[in-house]
Short mmCIF file of C-alpha atoms and ligand atoms in Angstrom, two decimals:
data_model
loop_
_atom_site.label_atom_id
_atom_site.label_comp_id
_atom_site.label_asym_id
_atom_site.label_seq_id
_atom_site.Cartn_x
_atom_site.Cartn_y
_atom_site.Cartn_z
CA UNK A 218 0.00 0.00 0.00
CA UNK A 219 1.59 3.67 -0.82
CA UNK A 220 2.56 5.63 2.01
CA UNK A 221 1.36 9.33 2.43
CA UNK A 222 1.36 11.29 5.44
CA UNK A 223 2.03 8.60 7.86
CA UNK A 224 5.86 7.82 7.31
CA UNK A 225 7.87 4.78 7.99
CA UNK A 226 9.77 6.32 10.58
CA UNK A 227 6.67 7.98 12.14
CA UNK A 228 4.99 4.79 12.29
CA UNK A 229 7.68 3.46 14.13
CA UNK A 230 7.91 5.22 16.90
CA UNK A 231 3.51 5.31 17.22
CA UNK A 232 4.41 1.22 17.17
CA UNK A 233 7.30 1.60 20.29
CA UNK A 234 5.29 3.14 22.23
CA UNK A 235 2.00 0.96 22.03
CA UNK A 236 3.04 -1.49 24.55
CA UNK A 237 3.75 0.66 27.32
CA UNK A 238 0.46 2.66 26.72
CA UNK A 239 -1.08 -0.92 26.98
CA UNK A 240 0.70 -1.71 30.13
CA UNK A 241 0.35 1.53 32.29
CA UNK A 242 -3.09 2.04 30.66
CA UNK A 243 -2.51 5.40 29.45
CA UNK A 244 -3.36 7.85 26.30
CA UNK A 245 -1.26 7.99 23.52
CA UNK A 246 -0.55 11.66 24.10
CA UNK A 247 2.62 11.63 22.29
CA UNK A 248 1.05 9.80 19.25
CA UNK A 249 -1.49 12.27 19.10
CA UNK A 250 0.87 15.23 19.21
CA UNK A 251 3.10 13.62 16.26
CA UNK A 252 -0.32 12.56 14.24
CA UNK A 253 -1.45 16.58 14.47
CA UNK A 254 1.93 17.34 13.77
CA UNK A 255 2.02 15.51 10.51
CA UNK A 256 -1.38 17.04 9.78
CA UNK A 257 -3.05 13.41 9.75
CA UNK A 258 -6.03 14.97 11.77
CA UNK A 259 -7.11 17.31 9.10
CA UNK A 260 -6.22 14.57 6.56
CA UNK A 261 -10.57 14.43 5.36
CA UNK A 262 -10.50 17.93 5.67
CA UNK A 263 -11.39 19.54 1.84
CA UNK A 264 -7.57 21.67 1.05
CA UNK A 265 -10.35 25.31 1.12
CA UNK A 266 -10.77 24.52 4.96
CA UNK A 267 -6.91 24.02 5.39
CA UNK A 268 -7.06 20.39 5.03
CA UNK A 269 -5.25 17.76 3.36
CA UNK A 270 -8.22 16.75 1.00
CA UNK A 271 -7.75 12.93 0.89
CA UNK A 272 -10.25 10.65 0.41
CA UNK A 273 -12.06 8.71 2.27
CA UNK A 274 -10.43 5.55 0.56
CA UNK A 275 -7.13 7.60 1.33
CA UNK A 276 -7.91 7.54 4.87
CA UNK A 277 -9.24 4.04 5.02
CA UNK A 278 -5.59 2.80 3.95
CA UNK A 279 -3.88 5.02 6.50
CA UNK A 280 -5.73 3.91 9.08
CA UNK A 281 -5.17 0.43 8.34
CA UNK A 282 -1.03 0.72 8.50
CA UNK A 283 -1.91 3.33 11.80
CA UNK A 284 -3.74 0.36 13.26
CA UNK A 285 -1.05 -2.24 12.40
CA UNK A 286 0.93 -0.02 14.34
CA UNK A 287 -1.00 0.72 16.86
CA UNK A 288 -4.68 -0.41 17.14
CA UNK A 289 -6.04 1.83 20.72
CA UNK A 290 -4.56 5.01 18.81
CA UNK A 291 -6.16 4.43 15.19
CA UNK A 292 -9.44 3.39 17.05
CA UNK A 293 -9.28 6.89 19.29
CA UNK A 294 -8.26 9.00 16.39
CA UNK A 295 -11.03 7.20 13.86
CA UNK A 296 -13.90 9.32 16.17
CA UNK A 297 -11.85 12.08 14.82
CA UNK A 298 -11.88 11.18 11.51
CA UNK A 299 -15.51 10.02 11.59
CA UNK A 300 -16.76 13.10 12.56
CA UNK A 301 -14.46 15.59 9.55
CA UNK A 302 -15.11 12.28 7.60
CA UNK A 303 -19.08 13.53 8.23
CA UNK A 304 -18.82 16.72 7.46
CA UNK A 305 -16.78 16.22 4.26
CA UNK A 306 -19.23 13.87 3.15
CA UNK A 307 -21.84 16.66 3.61
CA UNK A 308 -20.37 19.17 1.97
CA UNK A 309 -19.40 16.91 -1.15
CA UNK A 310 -22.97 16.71 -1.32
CA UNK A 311 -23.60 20.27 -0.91
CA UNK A 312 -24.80 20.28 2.35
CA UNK A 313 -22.68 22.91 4.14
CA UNK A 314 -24.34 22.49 8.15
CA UNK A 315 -20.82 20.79 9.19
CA UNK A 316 -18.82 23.36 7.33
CA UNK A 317 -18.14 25.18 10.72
CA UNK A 318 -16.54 21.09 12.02
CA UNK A 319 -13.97 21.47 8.99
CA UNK A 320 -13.36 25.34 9.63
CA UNK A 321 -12.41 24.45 13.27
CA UNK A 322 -10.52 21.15 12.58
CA UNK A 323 -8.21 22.93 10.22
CA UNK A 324 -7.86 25.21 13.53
CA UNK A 325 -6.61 22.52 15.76
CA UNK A 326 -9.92 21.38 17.37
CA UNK A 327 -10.24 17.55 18.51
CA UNK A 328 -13.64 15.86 18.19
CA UNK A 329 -14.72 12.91 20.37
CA UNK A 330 -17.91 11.04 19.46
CA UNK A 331 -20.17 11.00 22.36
CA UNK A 332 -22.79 9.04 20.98
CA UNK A 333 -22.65 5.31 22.80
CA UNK A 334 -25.04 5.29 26.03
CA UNK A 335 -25.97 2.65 28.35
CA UNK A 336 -29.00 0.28 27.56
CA UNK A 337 -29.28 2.60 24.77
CA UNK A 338 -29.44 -0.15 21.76
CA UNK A 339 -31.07 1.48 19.35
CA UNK A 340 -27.83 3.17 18.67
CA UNK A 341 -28.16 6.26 16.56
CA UNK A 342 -32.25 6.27 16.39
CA UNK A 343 -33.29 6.78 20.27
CA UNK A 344 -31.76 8.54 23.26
CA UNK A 345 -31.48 8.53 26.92
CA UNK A 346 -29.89 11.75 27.08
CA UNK A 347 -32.57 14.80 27.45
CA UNK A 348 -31.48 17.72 25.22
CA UNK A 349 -33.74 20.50 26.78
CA UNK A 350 -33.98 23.50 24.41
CA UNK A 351 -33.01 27.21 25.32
CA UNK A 352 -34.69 30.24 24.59
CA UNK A 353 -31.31 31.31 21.83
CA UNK A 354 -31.94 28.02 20.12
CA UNK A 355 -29.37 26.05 21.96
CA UNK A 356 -29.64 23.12 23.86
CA UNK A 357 -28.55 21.66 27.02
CA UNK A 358 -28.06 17.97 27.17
CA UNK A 359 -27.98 15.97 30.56
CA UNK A 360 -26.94 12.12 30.34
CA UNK A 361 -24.15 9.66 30.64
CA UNK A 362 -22.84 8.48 27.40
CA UNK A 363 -19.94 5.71 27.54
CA UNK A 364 -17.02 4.50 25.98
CA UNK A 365 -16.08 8.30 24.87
CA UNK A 366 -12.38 7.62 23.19
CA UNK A 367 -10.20 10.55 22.81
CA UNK A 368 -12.00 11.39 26.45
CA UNK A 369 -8.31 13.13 27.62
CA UNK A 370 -8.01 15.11 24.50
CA UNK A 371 -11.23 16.08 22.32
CA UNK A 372 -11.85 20.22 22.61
CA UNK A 373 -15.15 19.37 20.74
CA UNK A 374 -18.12 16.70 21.09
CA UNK A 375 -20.45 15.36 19.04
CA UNK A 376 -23.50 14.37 20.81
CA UNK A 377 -27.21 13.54 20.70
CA UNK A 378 -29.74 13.37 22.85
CA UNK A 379 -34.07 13.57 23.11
CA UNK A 380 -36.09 16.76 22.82
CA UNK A 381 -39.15 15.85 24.57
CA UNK A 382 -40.59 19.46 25.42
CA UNK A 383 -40.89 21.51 22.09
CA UNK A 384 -44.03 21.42 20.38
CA UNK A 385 -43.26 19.21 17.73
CA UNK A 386 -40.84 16.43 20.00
CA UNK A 387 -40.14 14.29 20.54
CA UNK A 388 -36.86 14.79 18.32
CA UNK A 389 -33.35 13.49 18.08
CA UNK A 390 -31.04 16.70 18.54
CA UNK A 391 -27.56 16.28 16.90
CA UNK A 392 -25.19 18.91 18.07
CA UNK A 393 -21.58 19.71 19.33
CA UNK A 394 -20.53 20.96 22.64
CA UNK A 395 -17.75 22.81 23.59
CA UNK A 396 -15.65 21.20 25.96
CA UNK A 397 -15.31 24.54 27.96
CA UNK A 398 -16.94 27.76 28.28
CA UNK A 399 -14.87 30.96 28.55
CA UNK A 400 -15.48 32.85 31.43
CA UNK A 401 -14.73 36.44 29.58
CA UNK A 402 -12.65 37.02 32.39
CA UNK A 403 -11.66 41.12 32.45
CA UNK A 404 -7.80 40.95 31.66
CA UNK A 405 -8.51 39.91 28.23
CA UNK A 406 -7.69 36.25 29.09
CA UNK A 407 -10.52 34.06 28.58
CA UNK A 408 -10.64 31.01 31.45
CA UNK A 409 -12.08 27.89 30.32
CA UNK A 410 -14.41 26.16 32.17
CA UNK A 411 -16.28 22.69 31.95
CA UNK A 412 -19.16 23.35 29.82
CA UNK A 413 -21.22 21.04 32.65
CA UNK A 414 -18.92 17.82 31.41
CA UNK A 415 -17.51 15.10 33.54
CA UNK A 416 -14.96 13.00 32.25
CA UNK A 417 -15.29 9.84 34.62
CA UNK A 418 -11.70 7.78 35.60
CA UNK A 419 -13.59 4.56 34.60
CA UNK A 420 -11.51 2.61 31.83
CA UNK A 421 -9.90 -0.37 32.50
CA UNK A 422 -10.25 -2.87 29.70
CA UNK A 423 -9.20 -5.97 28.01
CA UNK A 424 -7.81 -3.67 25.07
CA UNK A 425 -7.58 -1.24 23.07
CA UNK A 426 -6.49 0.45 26.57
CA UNK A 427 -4.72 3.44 25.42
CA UNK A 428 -7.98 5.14 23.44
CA UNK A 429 -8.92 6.44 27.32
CA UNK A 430 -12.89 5.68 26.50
CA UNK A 431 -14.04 6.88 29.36
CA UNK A 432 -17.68 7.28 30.29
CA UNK A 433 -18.85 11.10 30.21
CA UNK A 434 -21.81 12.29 32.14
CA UNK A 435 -23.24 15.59 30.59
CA UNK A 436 -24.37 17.93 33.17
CA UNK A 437 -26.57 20.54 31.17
CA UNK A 438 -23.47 20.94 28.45
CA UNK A 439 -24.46 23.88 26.28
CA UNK A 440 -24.55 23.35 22.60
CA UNK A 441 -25.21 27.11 20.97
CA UNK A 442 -27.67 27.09 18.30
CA UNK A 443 -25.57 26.92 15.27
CA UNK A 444 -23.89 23.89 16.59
CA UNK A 445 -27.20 22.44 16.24
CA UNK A 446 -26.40 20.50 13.05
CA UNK A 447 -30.07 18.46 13.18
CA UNK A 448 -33.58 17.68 14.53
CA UNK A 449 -34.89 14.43 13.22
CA UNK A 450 -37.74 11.46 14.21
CA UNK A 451 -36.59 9.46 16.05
CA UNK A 452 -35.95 6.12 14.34
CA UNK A 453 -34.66 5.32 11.40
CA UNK A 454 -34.11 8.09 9.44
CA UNK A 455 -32.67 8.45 6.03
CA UNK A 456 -31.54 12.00 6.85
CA UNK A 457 -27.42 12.56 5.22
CA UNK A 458 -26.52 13.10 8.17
CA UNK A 459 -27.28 9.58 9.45
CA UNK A 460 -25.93 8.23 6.06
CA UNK A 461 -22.36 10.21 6.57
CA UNK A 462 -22.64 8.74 10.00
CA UNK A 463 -22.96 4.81 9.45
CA UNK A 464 -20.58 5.28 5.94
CA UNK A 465 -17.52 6.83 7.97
CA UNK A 466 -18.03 5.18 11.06
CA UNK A 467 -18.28 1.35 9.36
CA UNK A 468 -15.56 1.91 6.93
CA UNK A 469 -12.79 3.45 8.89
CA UNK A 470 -13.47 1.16 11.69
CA UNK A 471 -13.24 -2.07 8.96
CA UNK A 472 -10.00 -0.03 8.30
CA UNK A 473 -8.79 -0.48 12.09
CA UNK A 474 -9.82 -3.84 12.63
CA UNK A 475 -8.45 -5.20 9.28
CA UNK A 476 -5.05 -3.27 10.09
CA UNK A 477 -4.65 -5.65 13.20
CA UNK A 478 -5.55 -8.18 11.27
CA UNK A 479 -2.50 -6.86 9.14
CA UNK A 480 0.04 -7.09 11.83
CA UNK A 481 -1.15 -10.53 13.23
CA UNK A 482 0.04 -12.21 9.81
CA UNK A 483 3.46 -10.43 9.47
CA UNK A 484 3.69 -11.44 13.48
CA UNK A 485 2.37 -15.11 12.69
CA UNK A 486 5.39 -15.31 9.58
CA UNK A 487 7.76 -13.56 12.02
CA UNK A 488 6.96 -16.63 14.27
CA UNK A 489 6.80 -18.94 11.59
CA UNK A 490 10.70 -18.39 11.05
CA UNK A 491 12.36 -18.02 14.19
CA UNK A 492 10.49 -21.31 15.89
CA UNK A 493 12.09 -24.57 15.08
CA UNK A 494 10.66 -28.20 14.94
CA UNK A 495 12.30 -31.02 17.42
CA UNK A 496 10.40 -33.26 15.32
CA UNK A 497 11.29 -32.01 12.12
CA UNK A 498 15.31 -31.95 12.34
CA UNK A 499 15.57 -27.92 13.50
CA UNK A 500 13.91 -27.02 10.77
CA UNK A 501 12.25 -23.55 10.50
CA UNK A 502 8.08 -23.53 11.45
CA UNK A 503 7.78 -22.06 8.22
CA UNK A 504 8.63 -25.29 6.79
CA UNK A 505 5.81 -27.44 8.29
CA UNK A 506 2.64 -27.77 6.17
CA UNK A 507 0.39 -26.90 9.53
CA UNK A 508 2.14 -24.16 10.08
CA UNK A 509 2.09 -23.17 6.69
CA UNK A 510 -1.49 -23.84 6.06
CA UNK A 511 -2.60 -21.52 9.02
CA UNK A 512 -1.01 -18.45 7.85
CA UNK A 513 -2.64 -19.03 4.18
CA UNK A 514 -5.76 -19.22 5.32
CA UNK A 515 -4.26 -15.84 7.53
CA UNK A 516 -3.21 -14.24 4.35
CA UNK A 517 -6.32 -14.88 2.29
CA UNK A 518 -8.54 -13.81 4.37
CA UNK A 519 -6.65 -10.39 4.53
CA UNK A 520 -6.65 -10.29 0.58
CA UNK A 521 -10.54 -10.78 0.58
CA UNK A 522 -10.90 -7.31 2.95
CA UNK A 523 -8.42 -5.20 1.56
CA UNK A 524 -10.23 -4.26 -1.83
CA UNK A 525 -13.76 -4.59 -0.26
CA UNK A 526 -12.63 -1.59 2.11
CA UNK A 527 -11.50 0.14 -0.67
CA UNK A 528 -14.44 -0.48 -3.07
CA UNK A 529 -16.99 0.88 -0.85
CA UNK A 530 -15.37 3.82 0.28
CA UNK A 531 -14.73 4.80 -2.98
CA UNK A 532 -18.21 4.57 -3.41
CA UNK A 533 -19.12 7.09 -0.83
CA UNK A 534 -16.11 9.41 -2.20
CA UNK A 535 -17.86 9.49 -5.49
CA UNK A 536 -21.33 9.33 -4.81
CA UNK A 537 -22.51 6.18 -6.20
CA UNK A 538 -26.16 5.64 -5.29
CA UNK A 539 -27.07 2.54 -4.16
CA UNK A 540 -30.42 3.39 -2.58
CA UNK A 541 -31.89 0.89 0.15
CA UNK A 542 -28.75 -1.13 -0.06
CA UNK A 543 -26.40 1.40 1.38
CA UNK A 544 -27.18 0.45 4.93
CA UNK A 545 -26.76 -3.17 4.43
CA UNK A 546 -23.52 -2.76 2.53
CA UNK A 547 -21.60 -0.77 4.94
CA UNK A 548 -22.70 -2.47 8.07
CA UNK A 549 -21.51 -6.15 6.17
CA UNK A 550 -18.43 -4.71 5.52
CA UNK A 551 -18.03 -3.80 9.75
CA UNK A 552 -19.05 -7.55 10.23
CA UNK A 553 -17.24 -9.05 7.77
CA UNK A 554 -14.19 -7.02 8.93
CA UNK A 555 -14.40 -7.19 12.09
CA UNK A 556 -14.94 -11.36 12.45
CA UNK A 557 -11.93 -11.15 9.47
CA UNK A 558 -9.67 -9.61 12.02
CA UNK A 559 -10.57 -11.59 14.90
CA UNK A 560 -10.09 -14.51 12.92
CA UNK A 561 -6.87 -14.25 11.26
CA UNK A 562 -5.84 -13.06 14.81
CA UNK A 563 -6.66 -16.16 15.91
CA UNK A 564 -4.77 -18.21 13.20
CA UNK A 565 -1.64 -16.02 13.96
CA UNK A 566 -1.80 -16.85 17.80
CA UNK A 567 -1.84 -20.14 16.82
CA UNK A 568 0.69 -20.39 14.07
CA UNK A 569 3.18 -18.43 16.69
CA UNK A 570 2.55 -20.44 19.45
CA UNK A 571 2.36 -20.21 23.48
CA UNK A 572 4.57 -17.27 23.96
CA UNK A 573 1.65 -14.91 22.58
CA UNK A 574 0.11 -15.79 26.00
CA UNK A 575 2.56 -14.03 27.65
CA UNK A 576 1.51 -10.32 28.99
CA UNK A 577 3.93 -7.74 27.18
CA UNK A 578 3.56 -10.11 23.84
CA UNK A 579 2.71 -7.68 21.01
CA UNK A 580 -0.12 -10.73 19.48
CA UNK A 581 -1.56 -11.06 22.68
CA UNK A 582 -2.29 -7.85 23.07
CA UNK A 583 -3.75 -7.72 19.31
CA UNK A 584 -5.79 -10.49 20.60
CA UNK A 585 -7.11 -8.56 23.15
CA UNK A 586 -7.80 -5.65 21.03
CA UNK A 587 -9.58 -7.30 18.25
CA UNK A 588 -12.37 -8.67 20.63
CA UNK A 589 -13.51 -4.76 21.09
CA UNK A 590 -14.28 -4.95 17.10
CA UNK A 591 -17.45 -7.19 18.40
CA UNK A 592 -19.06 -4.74 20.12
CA UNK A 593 -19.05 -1.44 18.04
CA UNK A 594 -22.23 -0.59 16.18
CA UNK A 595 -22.90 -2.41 13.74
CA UNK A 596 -22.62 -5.54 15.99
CA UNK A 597 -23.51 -8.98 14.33
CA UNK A 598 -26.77 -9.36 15.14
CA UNK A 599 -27.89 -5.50 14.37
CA UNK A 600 -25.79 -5.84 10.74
CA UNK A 601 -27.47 -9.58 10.24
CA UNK A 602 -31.11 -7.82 10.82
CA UNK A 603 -30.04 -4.73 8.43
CA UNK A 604 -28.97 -7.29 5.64
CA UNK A 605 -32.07 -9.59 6.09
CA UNK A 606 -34.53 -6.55 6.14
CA UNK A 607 -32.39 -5.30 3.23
CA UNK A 608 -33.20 -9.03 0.83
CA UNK A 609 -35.91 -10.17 2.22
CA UNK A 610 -38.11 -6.90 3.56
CA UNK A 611 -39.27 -6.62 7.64
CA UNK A 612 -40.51 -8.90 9.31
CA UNK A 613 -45.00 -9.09 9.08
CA UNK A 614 -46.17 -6.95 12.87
C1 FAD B 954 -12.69 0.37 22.50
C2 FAD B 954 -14.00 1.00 22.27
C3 FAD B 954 -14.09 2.35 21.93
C4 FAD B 954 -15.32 2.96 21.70
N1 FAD B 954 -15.38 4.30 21.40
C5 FAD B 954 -16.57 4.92 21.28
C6 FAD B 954 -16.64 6.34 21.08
O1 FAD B 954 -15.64 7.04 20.98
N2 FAD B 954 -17.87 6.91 21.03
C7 FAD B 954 -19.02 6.20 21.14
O2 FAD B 954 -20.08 6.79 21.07
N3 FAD B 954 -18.98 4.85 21.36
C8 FAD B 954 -17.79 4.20 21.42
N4 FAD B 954 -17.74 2.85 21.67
C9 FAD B 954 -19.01 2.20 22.06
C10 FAD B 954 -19.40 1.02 21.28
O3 FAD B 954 -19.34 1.28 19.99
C11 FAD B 954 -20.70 0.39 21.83
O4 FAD B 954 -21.71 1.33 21.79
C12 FAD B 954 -20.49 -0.07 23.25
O5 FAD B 954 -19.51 -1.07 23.21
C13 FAD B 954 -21.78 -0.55 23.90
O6 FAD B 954 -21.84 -1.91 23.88
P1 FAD B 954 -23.06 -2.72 24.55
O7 FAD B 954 -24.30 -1.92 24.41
O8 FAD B 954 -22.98 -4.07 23.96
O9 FAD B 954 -22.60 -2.75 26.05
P2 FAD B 954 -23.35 -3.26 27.36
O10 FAD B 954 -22.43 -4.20 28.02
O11 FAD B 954 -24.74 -3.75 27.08
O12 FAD B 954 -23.47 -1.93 28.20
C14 FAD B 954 -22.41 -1.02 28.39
C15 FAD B 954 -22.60 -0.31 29.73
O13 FAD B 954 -23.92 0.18 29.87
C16 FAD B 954 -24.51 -0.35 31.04
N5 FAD B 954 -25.92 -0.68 30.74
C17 FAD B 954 -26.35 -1.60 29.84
N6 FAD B 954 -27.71 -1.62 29.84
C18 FAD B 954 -28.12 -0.71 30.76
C19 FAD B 954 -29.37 -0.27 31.20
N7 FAD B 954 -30.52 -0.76 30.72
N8 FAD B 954 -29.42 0.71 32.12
C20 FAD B 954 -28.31 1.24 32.62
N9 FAD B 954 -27.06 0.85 32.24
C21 FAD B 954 -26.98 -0.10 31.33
C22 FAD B 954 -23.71 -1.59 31.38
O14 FAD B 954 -23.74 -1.84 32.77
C23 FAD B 954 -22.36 -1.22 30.93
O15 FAD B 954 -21.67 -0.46 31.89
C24 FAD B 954 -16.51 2.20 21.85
C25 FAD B 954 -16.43 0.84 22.18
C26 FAD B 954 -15.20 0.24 22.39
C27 FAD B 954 -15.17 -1.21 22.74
#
């Protein structure tokens, strides 16, 4: 795959530092300084906003050699690129309400996704959250949402919650908060302050430990009225806002998933040459059919992903319509993926044998990681009832 803006040498020192983020479960702060650096997070951004104007199929193969690197910092960073991936997808369809997101990204501004909420399983089409409207056309949203990646770093938040008191509610509100307020403070030097957002110290995971998802309760946080990007039913809606949603979010988190998938086979034929048989004279593990066999079937599954990834995003970056299907493609390709990853994963643990069960061992911890790839929106049984409602129509009431 060409290399772009993420370098060889940059991508090896994101990959050095990936196990002791692991370990001490901490966020990839220095990652994230040398990714802004490099200009990676205004990669989606169009080159008029100050971006780098890739596409998304661009992006897609980044993130797959960022994830190979380094899954818990491509995961954190995809919110990022969800969200300019959103607004780029907008405006290529001349819809300009996110136009402010790629003004400010090309600024410097971080965006988490604060979307996830407990018991909340209807995803993007219901809410627990109550977004009470203000008198200036703002809204004030109170409610926990979880797993908030980025939590240590995003300046900006995309969020929705449930009008239920306007005349015509109930509605989903879609806006973005500020992470603080100024206070206007008289010396000229404006003091942030939480815009009524608490960042809980709750993440302690199996993997992808370093993207820092913590849960964030939202304690009246103030979105001004042009942050207020939409007001739809709720329930599935075919709004372009929810279609720039699903397509960014499913393919640059197939992109993630598949690049651990990526760095399980080149660990699995690392393996493959430095074990020796007993049984077999010395000989290299690469020489025994078993052995062998397993990381085929590794690298053919990876060969089946790569070009579906890049076929459907290159469908979003130039329009192509495919009507009722779209929902049903993208969320296969987060399944497919996803269950790719996890099992060429597990071929590589096996092909490299017991030392991946070590703590510290770099394919242990992929293992680890790729299980979080099961629980991200799409999951199976959400994408399976998209896919069968998508061939065979809804179910009869
Ligand atoms: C590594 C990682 C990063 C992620 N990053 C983001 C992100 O940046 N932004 C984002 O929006 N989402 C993010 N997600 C969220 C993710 O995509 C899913 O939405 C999330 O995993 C929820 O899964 P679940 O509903 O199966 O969890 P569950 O296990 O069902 O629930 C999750 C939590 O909600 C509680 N809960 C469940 N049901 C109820 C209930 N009825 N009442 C009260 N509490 C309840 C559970 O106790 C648990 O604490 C991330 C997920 C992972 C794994």
């Amino acid at each position: 795959m060409s290399e772009t803006i993420l370098t060889t040498e940059l991508l090896e020192r994101i990959h050095s530092r990936a196990a002791d983020y692991d370990r001490e479960n901490i966020f990839f702060t220095e990652d994230l300084a040398e990714l802004a650096e490099a200009g990676y997070l205004r990669a989606l951004v169009p080159t008029e906003f100050g971006g780098l104007g890739l596409s998304l199929k661009q992006v897609a193969r980044e993130q797959i050699r960022l994830a190979a690197a380094a899954p818990a910092t491509a995961l954190a960073v995809n919110m990022h690129l969800v969200w300019t991936g959103v607004a780029k997808a907008l405006h290529d369809r001349g819809d300009t309400s996110l136009s402010f997101l790629l003004h400010e990204t090309g600024l410097g501004e971080v965006f988490g996704f604060g979307v996830s909420e407990p018991g909340n399983d209807l995803v993007l089409f219901g809410s627990r959250t109550d977004a009470a409207p203000e008198q200036d056309g703002g809204y004030r949203f109170t409610g926990t949402k979880i797993f908030t990646s980025l939590s240590p770093a995003w300046t900006r938040l995309g969020t929705m919650g449930l009008d239920t008191t306007s005349p015509d509610a109930p509605k989903i509100v879609w806006a973005f908060i500020d992470r603080t307020v100024s206070t206007g403070a008289r010396d000229g030097n404006s003091n942030g302050v939480s815009n009524g957002v608490i960042t809980k110290d709750d993440w302690n995971t199996l993997g992808m430990r370093a993207s820092q998802s913590q849960s964030t309760v939202l304690d009246g946080a103030y979105a001004r009225a042009d942050r207020v990007v939409r007001r739809l039913d709720p329930g599935p809606n075919p709004d372009p806002l929810i279609f720039s949603i699903f397509a960014n979010f499913e393919i640059l988190l197939a992109a993630v998933y598949t690049g651990i998938g990526r760095r399980a086979l080149e660990l699995a034929v690392e393996a493959a040459g430095r074990r020796t048989s007993f049984k077999n004279d010395g000989r290299a593990l690469s020489q025994d059919p078993d052995i062998r066999w397993r990381v085929a079937e590794a690298a053919m599954m990876m060969d089946a992903i790569y070009p579906q990834i890049d076929a459907i995003a290159r469908d979003v970056d130039e329009l192509a319509n495919h009507g009722p299907q779209w929902f049903a493609l993208l969320s296969g390709l987060k399944h497919r993926a996803t269950e790719n990853a996890k099992n060429v994963v597990d071929e590589a643990v096996r092909a490299s044998g017991g030392s991946s069960y070590f703590a510290g061992n770099e394919l242990g911890r992929l293992y680890r990681d790729v299980l979080a790839g099961l629980f991200h929106p799409s999951d199976a049984e959400s994408a399976h009832a998209t896919v069968a409602n998508a061939w065979l129509g809804p179910i009869d009431d």
